CSV table of C-alpha atoms in Angstrom, one decimal:
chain,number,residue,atom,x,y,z
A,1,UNK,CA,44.2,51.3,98.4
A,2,UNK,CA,44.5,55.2,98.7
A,3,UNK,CA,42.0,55.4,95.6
A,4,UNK,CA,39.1,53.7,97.6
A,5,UNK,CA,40.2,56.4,100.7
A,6,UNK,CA,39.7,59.6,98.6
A,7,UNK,CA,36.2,58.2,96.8
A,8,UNK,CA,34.3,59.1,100.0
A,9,UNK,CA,36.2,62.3,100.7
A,10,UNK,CA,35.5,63.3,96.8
A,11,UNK,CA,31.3,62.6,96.8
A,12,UNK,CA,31.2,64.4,100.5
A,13,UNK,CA,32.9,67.1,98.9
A,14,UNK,CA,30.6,67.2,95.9
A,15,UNK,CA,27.3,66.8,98.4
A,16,UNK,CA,29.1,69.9,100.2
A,17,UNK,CA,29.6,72.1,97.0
A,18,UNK,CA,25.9,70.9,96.5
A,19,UNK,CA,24.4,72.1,99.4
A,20,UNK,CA,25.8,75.3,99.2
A,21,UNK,CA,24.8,76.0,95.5
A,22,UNK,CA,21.3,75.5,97.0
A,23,UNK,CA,21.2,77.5,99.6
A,24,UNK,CA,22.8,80.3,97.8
A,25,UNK,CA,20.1,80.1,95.2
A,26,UNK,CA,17.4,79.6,97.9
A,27,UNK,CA,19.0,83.1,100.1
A,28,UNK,CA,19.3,84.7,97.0
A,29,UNK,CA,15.7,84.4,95.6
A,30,UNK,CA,13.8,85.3,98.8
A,31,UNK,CA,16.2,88.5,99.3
A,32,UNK,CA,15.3,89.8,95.7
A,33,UNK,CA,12.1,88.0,95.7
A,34,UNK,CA,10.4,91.2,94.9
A,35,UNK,CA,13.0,92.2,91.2
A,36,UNK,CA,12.2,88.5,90.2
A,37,UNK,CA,8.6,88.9,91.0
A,38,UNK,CA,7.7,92.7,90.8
A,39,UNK,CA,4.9,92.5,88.6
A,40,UNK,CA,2.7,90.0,90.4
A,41,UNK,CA,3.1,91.8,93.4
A,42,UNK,CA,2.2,95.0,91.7
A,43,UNK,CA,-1.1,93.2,90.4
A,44,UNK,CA,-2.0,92.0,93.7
A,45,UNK,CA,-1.6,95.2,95.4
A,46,UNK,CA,-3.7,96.4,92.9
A,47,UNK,CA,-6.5,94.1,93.5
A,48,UNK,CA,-6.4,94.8,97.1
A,49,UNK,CA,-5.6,98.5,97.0
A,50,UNK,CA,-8.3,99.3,94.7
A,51,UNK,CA,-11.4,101.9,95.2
A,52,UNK,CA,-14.5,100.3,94.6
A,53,UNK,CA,-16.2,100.9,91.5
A,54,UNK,CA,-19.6,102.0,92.6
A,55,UNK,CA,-17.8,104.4,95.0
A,56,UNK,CA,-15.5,105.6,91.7
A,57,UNK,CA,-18.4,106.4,90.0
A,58,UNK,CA,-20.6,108.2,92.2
A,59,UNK,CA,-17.3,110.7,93.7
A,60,UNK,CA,-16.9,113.2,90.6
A,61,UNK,CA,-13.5,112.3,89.7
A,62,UNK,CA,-12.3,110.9,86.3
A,63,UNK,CA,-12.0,106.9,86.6
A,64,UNK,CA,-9.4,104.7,85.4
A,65,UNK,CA,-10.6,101.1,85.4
A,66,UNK,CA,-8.3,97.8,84.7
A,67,UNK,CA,-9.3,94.2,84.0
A,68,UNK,CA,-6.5,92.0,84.5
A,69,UNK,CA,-5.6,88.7,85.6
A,70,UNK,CA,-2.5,87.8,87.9
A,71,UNK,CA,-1.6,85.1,85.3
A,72,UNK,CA,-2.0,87.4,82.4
A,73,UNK,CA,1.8,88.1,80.9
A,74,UNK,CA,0.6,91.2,79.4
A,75,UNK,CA,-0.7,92.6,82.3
A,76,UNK,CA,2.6,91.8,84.4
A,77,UNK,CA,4.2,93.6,81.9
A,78,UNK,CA,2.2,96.6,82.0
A,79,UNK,CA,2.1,96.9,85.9
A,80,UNK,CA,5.2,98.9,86.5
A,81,UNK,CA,4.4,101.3,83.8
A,82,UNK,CA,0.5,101.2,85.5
A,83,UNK,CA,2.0,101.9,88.9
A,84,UNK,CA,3.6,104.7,87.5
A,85,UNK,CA,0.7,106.4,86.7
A,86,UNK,CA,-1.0,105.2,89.7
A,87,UNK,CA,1.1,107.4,91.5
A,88,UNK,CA,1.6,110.3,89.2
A,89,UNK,CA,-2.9,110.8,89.4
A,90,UNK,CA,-4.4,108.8,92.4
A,91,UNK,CA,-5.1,112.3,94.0
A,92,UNK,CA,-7.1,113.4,91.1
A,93,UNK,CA,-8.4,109.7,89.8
A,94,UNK,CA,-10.1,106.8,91.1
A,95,UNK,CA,-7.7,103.7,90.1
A,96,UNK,CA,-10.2,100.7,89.6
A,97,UNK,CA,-8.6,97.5,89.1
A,98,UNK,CA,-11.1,94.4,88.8
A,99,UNK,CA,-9.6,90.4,88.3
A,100,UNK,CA,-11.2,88.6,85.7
A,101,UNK,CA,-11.2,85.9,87.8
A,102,UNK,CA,-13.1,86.9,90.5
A,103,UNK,CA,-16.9,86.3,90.1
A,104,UNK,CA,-17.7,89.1,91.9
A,105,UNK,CA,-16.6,91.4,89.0
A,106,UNK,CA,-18.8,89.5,86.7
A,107,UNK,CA,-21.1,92.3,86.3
A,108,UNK,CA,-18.5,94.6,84.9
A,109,UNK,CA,-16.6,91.9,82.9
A,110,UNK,CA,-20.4,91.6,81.0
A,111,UNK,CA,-21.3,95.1,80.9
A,112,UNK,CA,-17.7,96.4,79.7
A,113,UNK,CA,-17.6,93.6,77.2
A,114,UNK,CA,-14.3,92.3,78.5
A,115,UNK,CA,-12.8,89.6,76.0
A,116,UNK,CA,-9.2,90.8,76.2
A,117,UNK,CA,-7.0,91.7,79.3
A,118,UNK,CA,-5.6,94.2,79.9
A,119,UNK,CA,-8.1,96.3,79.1
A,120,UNK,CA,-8.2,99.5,80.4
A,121,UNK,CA,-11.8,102.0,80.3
A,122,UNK,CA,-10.9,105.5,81.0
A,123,UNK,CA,-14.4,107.4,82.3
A,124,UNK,CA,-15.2,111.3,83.2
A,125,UNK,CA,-16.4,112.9,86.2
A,126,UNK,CA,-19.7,112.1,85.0
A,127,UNK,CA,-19.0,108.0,84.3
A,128,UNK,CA,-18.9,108.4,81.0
A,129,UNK,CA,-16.9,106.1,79.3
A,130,UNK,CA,-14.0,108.4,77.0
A,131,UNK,CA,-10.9,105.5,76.2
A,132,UNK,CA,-11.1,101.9,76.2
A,133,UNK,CA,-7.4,100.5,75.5
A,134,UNK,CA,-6.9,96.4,75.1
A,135,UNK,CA,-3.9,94.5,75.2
A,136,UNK,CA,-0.7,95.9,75.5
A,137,UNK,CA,-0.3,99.9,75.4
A,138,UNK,CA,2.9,102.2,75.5
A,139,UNK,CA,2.4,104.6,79.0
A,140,UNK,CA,2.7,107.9,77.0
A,141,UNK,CA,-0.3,106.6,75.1
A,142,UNK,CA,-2.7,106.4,78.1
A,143,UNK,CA,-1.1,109.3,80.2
A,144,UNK,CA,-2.1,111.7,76.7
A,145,UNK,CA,-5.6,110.0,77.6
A,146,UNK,CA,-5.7,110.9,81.1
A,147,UNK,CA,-4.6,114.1,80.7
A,148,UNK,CA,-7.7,114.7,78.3
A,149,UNK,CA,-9.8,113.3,80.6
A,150,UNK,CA,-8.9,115.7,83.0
A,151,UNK,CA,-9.6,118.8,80.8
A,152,UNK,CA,-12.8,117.3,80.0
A,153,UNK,CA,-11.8,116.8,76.4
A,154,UNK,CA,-14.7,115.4,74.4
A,155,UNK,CA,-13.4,112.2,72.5
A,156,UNK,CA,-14.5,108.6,72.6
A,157,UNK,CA,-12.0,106.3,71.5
A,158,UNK,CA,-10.7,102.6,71.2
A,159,UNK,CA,-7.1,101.3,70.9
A,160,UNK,CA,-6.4,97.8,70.2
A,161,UNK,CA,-3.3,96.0,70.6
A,162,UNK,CA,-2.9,92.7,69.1
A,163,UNK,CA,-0.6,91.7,72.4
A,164,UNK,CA,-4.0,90.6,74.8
A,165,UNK,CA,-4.8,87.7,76.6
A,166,UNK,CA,-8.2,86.7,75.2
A,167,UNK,CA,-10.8,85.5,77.3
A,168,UNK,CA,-12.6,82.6,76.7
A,169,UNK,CA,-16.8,81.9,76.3
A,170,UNK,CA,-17.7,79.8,79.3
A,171,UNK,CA,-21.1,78.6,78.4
A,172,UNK,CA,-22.1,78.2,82.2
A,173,UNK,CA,-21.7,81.6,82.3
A,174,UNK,CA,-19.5,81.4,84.7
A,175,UNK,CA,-16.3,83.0,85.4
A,176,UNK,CA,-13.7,81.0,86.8
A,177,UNK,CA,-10.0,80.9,86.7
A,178,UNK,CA,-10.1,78.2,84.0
A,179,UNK,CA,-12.7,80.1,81.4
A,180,UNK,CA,-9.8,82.6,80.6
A,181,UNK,CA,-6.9,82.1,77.8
């Protein structure tokens, strides 16, 4: 007879224990929200934070432009390391940074010939396009870049990484969220 008495105690216990696991996990995720999720914030604020590229080009200063995609692993990846050089230059550079995914940067995605993301184009006072990097690139690698651009070093290069997203043809010609890899 005591058996049957402690079966109820026991599952209200478990359903307790239960609860509490899930609100720990659900406290503990929205307080450090932002270390789980970092990078995706740091692309967003990118998107919304950036200088418009027809402004970037006209202002005389050296521009760094970024195609990404908030889904693109890569790109989360590179975003803290981008940041940091976001910060370290945005007085002496435009930072451009143009989703894949949004059809109002199709005239870029076509005329930068954008079939991998990241991909970063690195331009001089003038617009003139100096560095294209695609796909995953070590920070010293594009700071060495920057730095040339601003002393106006004449070079014109391209460094591929075999870490990219690719894009995808869409044969509408249209860019949606789905005509990306």
């Amino acid at each position: 007879m005591q058996s049957e008495s402690r079966e109820p105690i026991s599952n209200y216990n478990l359903n307790v224990i239960l609860v509490l696991i899930i609100a720990i996990v659900i406290i503990s995720l929205t307080l450090f929200r932002n270390l789980f999720f970092q990078s995706t914030y740091l692309l967003k604020s990118f998107g919304e934070l950036s200088v418009d590229p027809e402004i970037a080009f006209k202002n005389n200063k050296p521009t760094f432009l970024e195609f990404y995609a908030e889904w693109c692993e890569v790109c989360k990846e590179m975003a803290p390391k981008v940041s940091d050089l976001k910060e370290t230059y945005e007085k002496d550079i435009n930072f451009v940074f143009l989703n894949v995914d949004n059809q109002k940067w199709e005239k870029y995605i076509r005329k930068f010939e954008v079939n991998g993301i990241p991909q970063v184009n690195l331009f001089d006072r003038k617009g003139n396009l100096k560095s294209t990097f695609i796909g995953k690139q070590e920070e010293l690698t594009i700071k060495e870049s920057i730095d040339q651009l601003e002393r106006e070093v004449e070079s014109q290069e391209e460094i591929l990484n075999a870490a990219f997203s690719a894009i995808k043809e869409n044969k509408n010609n249209e860019v949606t969220p789905r005509s990306h890899g």
